Each structure stands twice: as C-alpha cells, then as structure tokens.
XYZ file of N, CA, C and O in Angstrom:
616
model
N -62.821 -54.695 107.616
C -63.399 -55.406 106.504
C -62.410 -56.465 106.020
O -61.254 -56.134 105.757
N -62.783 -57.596 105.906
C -61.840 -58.605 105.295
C -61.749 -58.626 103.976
O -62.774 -58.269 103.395
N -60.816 -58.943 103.295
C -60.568 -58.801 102.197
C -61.449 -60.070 101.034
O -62.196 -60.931 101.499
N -61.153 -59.931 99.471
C -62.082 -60.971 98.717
C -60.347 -61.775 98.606
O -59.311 -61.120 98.495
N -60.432 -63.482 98.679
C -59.027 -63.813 98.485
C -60.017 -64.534 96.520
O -61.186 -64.829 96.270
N -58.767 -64.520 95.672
C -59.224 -65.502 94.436
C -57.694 -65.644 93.991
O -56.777 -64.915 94.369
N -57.610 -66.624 93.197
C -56.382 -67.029 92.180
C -56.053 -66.630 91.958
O -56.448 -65.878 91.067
N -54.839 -66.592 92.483
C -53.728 -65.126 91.366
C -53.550 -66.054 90.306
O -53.358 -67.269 90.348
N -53.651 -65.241 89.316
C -53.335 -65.104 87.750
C -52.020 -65.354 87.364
O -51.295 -64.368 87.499
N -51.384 -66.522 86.855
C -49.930 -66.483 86.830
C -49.926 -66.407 84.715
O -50.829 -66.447 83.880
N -48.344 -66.280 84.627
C -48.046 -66.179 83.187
C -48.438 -67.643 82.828
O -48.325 -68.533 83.671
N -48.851 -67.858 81.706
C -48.602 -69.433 81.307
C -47.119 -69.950 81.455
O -46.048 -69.359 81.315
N -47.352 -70.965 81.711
C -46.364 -72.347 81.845
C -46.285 -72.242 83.329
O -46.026 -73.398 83.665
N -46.367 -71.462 84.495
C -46.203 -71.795 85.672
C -47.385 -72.449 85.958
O -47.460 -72.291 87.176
N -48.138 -72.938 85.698
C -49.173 -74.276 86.181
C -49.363 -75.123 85.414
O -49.189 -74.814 84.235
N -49.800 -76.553 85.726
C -49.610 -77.705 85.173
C -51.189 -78.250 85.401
O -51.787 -79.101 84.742
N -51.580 -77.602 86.360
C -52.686 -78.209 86.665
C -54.095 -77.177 87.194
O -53.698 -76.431 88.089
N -55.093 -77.026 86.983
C -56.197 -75.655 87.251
C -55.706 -75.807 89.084
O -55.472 -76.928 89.536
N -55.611 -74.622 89.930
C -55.880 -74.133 90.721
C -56.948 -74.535 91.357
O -57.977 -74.466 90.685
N -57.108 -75.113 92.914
C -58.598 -74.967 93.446
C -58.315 -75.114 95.014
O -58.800 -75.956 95.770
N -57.455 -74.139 95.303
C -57.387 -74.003 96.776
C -56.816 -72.552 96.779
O -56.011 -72.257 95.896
N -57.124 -71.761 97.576
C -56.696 -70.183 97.809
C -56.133 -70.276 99.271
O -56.445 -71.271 99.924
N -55.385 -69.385 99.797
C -55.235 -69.233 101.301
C -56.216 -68.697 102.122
O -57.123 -68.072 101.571
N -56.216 -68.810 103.288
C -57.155 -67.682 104.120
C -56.790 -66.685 104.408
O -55.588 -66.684 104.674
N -57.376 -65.566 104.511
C -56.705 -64.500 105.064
C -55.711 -65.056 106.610
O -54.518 -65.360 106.611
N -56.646 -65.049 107.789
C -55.910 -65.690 108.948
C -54.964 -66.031 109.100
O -54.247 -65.864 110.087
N -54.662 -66.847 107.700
C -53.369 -67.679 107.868
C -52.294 -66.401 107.225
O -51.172 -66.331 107.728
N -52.575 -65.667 106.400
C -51.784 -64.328 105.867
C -51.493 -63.366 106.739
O -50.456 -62.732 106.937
N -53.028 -63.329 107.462
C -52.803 -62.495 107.990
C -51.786 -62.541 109.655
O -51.386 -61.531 110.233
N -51.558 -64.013 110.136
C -50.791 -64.205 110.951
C -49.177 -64.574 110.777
O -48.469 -64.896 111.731
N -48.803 -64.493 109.667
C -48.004 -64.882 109.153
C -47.122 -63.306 108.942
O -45.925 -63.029 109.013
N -48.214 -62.573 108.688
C -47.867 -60.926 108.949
C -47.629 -60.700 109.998
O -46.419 -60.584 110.193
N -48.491 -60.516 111.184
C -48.044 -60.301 112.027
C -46.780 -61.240 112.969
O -46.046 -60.661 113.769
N -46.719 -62.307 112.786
C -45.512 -62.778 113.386
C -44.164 -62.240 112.752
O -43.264 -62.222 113.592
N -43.884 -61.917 111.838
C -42.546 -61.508 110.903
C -41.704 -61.044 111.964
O -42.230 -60.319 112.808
N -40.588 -61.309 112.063
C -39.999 -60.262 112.912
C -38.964 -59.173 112.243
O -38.287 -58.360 112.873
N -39.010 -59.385 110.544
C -38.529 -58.326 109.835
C -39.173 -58.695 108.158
O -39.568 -59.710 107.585
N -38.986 -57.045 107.757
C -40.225 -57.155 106.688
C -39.612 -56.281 105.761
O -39.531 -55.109 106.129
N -39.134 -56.588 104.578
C -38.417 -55.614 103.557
C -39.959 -54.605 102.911
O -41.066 -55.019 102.569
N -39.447 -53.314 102.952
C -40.044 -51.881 102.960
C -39.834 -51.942 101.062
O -39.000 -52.765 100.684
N -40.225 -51.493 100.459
C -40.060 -50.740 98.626
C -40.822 -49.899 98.662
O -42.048 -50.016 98.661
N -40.035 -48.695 98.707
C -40.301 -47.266 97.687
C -40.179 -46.679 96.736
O -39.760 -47.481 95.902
N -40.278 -45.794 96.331
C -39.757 -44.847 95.293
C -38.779 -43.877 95.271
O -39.380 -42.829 95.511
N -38.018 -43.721 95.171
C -36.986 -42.444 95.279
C -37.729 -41.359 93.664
O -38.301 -41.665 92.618
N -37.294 -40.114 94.284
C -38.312 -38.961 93.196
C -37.573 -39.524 92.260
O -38.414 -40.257 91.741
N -36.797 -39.663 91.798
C -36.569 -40.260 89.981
C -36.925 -41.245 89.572
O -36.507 -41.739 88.525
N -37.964 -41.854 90.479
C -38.374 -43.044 90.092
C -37.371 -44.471 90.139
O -37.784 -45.393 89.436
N -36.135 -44.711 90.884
C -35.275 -45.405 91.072
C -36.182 -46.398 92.379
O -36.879 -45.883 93.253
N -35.957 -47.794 92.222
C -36.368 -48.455 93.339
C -35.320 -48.327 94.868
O -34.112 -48.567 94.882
N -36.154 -47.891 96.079
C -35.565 -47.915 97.013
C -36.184 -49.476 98.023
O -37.380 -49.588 98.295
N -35.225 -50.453 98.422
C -35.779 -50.852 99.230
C -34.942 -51.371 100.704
O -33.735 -51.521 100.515
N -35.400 -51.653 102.086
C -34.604 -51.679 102.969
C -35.074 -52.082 103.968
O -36.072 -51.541 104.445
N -34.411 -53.261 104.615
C -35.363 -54.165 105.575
C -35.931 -53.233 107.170
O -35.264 -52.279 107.569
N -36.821 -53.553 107.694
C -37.417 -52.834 108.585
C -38.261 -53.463 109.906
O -39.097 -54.347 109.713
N -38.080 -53.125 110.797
C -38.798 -53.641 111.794
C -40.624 -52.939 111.446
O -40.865 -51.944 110.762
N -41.700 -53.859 112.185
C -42.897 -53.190 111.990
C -43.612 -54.200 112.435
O -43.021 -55.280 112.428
N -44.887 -54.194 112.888
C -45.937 -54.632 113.065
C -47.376 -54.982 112.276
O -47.854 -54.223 111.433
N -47.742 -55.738 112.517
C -49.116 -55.919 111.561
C -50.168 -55.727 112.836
O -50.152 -56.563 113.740
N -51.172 -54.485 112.881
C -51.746 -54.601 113.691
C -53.073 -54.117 113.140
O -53.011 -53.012 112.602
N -54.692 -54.922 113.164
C -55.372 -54.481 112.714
C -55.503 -54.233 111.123
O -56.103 -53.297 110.594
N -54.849 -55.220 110.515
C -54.959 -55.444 109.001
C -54.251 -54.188 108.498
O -54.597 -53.836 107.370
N -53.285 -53.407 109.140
C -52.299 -52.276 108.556
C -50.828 -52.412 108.999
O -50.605 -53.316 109.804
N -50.066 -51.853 108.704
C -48.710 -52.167 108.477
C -48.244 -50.916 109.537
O -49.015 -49.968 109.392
N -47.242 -50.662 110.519
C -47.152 -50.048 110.927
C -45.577 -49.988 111.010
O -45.059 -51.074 111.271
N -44.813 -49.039 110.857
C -43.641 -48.930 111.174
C -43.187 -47.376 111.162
O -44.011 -46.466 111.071
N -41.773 -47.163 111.265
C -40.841 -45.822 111.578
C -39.547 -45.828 110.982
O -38.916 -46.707 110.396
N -39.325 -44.760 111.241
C -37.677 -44.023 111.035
C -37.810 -42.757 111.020
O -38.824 -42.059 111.055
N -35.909 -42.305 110.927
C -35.762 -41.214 111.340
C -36.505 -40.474 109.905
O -37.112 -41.124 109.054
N -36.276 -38.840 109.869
C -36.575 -38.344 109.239
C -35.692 -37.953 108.007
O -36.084 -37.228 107.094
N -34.362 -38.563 108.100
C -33.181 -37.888 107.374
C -33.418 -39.748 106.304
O -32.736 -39.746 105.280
N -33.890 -40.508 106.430
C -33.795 -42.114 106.195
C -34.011 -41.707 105.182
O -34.583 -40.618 105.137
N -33.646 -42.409 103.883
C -34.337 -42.895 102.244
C -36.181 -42.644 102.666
O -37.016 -41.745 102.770
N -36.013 -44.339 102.813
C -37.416 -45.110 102.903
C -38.197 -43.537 103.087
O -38.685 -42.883 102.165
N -38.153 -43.126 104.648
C -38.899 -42.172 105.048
C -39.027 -40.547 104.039
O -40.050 -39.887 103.857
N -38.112 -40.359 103.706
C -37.958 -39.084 102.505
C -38.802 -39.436 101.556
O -39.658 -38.608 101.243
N -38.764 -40.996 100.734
C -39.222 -40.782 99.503
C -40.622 -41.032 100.095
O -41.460 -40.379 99.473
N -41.132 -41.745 101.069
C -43.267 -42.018 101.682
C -43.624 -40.539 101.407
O -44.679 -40.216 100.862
N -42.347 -39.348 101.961
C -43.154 -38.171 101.944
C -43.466 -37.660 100.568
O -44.199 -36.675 100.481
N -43.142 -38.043 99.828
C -42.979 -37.324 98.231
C -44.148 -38.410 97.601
O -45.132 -37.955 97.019
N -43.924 -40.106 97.797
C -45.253 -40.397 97.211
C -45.307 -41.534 98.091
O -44.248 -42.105 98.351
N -46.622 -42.036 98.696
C -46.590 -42.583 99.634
C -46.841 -44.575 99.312
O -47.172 -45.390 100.173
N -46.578 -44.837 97.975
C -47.266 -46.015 97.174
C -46.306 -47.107 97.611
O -45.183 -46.954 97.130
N -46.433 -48.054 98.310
C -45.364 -49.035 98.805
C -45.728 -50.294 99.108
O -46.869 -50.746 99.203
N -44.225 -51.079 99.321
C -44.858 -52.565 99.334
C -43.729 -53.380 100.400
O -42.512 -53.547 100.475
N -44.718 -53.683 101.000
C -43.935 -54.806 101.908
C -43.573 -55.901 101.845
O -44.203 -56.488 100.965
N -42.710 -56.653 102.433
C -42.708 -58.037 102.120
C -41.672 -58.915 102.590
O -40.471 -58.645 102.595
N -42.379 -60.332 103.113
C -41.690 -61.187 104.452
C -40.488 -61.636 103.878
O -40.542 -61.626 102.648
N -39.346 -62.055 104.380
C -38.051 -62.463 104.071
C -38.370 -63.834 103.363
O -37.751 -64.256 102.386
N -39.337 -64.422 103.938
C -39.243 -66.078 103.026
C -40.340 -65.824 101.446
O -41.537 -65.599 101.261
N -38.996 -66.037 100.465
C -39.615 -65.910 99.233
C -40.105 -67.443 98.274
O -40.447 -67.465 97.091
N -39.995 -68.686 99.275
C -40.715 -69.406 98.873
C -42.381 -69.858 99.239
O -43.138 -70.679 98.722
N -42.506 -69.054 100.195
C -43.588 -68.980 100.783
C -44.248 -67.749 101.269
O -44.541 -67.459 102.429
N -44.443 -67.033 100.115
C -44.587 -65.805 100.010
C -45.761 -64.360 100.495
O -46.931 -64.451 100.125
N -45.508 -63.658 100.955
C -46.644 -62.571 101.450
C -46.034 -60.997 101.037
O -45.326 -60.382 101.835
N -46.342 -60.531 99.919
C -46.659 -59.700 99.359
C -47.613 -58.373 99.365
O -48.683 -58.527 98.777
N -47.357 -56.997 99.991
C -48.475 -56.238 100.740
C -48.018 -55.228 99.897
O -46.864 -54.810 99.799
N -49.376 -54.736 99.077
C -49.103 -53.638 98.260
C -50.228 -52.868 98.833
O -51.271 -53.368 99.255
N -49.783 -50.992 98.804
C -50.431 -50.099 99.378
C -50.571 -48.739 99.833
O -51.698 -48.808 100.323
N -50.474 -48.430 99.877
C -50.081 -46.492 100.570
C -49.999 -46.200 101.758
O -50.885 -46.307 102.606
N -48.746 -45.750 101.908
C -48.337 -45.595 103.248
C -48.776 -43.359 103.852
O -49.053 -42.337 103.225
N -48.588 -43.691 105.197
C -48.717 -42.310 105.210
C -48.767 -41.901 107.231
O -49.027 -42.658 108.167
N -48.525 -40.935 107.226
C -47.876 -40.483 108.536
C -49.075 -40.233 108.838
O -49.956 -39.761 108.119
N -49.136 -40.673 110.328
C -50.923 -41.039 111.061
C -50.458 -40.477 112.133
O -49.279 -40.605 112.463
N -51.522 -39.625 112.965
C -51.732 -40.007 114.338
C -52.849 -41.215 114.725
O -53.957 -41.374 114.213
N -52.344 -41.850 115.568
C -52.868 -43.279 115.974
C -54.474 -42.820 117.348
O -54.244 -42.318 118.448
N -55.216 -42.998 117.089
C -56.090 -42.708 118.565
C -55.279 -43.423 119.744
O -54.316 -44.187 119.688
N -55.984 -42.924 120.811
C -55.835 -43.784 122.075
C -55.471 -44.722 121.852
O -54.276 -45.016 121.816
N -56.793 -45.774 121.548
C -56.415 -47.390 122.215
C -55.654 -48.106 121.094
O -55.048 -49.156 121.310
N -55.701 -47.456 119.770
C -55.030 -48.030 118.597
C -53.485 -47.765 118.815
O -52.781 -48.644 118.317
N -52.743 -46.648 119.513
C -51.817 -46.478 119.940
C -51.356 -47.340 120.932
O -50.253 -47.843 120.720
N -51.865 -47.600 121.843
C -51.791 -48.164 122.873
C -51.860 -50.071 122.244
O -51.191 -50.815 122.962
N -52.424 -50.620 121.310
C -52.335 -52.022 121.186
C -51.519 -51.771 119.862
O -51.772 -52.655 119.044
N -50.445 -50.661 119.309
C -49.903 -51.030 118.846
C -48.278 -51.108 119.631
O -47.493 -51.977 119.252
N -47.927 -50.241 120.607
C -47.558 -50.407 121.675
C -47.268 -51.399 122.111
O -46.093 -51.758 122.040
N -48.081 -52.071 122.623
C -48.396 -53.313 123.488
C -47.493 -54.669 122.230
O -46.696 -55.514 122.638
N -47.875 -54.525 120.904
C -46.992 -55.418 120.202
C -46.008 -55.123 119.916
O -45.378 -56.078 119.462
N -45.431 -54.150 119.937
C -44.091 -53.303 119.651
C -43.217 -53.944 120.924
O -42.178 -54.577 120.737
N -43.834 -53.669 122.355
C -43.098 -54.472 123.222
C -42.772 -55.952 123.305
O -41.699 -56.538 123.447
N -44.434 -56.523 123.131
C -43.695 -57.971 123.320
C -43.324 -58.237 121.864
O -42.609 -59.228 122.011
N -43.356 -57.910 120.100
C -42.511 -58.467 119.628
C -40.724 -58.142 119.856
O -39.834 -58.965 119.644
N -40.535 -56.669 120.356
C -38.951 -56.052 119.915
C -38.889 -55.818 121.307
O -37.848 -55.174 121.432
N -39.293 -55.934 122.208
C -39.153 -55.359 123.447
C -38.632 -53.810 124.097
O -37.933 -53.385 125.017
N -39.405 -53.335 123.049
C -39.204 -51.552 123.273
C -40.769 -50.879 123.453
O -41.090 -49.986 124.236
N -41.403 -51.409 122.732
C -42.557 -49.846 123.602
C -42.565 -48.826 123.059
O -43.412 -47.972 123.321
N -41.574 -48.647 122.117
C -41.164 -46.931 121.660
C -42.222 -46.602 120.509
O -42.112 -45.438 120.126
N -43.045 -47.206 119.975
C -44.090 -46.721 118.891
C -44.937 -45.150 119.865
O -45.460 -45.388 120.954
N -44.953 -43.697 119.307
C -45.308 -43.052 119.548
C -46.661 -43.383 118.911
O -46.939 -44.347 118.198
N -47.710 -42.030 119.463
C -49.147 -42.071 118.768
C -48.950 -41.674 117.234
O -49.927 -41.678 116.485
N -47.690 -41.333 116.776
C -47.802 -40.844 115.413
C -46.757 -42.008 114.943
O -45.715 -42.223 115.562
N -47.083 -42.606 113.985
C -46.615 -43.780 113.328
C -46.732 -43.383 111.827
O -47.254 -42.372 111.356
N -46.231 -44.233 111.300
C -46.225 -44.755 109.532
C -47.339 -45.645 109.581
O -47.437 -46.590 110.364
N -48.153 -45.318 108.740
C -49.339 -46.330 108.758
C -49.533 -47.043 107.235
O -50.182 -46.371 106.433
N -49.020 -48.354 106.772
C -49.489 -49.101 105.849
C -50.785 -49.493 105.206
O -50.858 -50.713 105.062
N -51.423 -49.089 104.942
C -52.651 -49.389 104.505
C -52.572 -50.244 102.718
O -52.123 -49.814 101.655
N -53.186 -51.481 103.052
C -53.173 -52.483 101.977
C -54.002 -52.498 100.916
O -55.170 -52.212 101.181
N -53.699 -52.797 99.568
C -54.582 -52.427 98.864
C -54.682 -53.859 97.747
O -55.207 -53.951 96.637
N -54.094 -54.663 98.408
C -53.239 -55.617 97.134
C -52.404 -56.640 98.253
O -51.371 -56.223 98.778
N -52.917 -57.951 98.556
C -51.753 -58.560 98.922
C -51.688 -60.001 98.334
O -52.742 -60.610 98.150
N -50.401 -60.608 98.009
C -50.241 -61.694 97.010
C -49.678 -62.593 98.217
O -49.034 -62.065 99.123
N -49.901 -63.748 98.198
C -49.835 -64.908 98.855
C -49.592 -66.323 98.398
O -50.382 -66.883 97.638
N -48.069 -67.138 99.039
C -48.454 -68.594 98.545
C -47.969 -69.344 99.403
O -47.022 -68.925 100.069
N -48.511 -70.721 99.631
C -47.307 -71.238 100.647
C -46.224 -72.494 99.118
O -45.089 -72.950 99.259
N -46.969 -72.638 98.132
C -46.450 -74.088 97.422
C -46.639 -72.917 96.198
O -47.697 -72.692 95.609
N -45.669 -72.404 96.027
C -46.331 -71.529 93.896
C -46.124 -72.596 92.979
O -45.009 -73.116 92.940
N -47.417 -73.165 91.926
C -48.720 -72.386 92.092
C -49.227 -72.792 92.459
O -50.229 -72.077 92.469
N -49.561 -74.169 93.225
C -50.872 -74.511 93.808
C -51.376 -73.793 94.706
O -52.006 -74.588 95.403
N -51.547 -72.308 95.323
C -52.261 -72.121 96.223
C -52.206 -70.381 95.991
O -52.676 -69.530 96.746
N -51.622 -70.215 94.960
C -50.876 -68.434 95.271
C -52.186 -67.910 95.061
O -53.045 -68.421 94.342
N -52.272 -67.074 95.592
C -53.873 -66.237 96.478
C -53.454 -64.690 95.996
O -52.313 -64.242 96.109
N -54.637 -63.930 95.415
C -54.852 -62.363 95.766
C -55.591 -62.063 96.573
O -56.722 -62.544 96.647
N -55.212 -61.362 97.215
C -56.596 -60.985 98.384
C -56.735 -59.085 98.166
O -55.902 -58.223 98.444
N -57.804 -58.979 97.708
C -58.052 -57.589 97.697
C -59.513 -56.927 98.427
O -60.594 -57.512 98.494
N -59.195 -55.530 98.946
C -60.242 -55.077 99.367
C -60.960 -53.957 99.103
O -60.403 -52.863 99.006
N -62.521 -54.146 98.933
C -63.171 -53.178 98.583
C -63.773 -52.297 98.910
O -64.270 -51.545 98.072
C-alpha cells in the first residue's frame, strides 16, 4: 500500500511562503533504498536515547537490518520495539518512524532481500530471520521548507 504524502506542518517562522509541492514517495522511497548507511534510534529501558549507525536495506517499503544479540540497539528493539531511522544527509532529509521487530522472512522475501544485501554490501549474509522495520511515519525534504513532505500510511 502506498502511503498518503501532505505538508508537513512546520513551527511558525520556518516558512515565508504557503507550501505547494510535496515529494513522491518513489523519490523517498529510492533514496531509502540506495543509503548505504542509515542511523538506527532506540530506547534504552530508562528511557535514555540510544542511537548508532547501521548497515540495512529498504526492501519492499520496510526497513530491514541486524546485529548481534549482546548490541544496545538490539537489547533495547527487544524490550520496546518503537524506532526511527534515518539517512546521513540532514539537509535533505528522510526520516522513518516505526516498529521494529524480529521476523521470519518467507521464501522469496528472504531471498530478494538477500539478493540486495549482496549487491549493496557484498555479503549475502541476511538470514530468513531479520529485524524488520515497519513504517508508520516518514518525514521528507529535499529544500526545508519548500517541499518537506509527511507521508503516512493507513
């Protein structure tokens, strides 16, 4: 399902002028998947922000990535799974808010996430059980504010 994109809502004084262009998903959504690193934010149980850059994939409008089991990142997904991703360039921004959670992948969803795991990192090593990102919230801009985009799905 594709998402609804509309105007993100900024504080007053960051616009000068009404808004009337949004992004496309496509263009978000390829911009995701090309990343070749993507800062992770969690929660640590006291509620302290954890965050820590990460390899991962965008495959199929979800976020996919790993680690060991002893990791931050990975300790605190298990305790609450509410997280947010997000591309290294912060002037041109992509923002993925959402719940993460330990999946087994089917067959062929395993297999084409695989397949990008190799040709982006050249490993292959994504097992059928992955971290699976699921989006709930993603903020977008290429020029803030003329274009900064919410895209949400229902």
């Amino acid at each position: 399902m594709e998402p609804t994109a509309e105007v993100l809502d900024l504080p007053d004084g960051y616009r000068t002028a009404p808004q009337t262009i949004t992004l496309t998903w496509d263009e978000v959504r390829g911009k995701l998947a090309a990343a070749q690193s993507y800062w992770l934010a969690t929660t640590r149980p006291d509620g302290r922000p954890h965050v820590v850059p990460v390899d991962g994939l965008w495959v199929e409008d979800r976020f996919y990535f790993s680690g060991g089991e002893q990791t931050v990142h990975i300790r605190n997904l298990r305790e609450d799974g509410r997280a947010g991703v997000h591309l290294e360039d912060a002037k041109a921004a992509v923002i993925v808010e959402g719940r993460a959670a330990l999946v087994r992948l089917d067959p062929a969803l395993a297999a084409r996430v695989e397949a990008a795991d190799r040709e982006k990192y050249g490993y292959g090593a994504f097992t059928p059980e992955a971290w699976e990102l699921t989006p709930e919230r993603v903020l977008a801009w290429n020029w803030l504010p003329q274009d900064a985009t919410r895209f949400t799905w229902t």
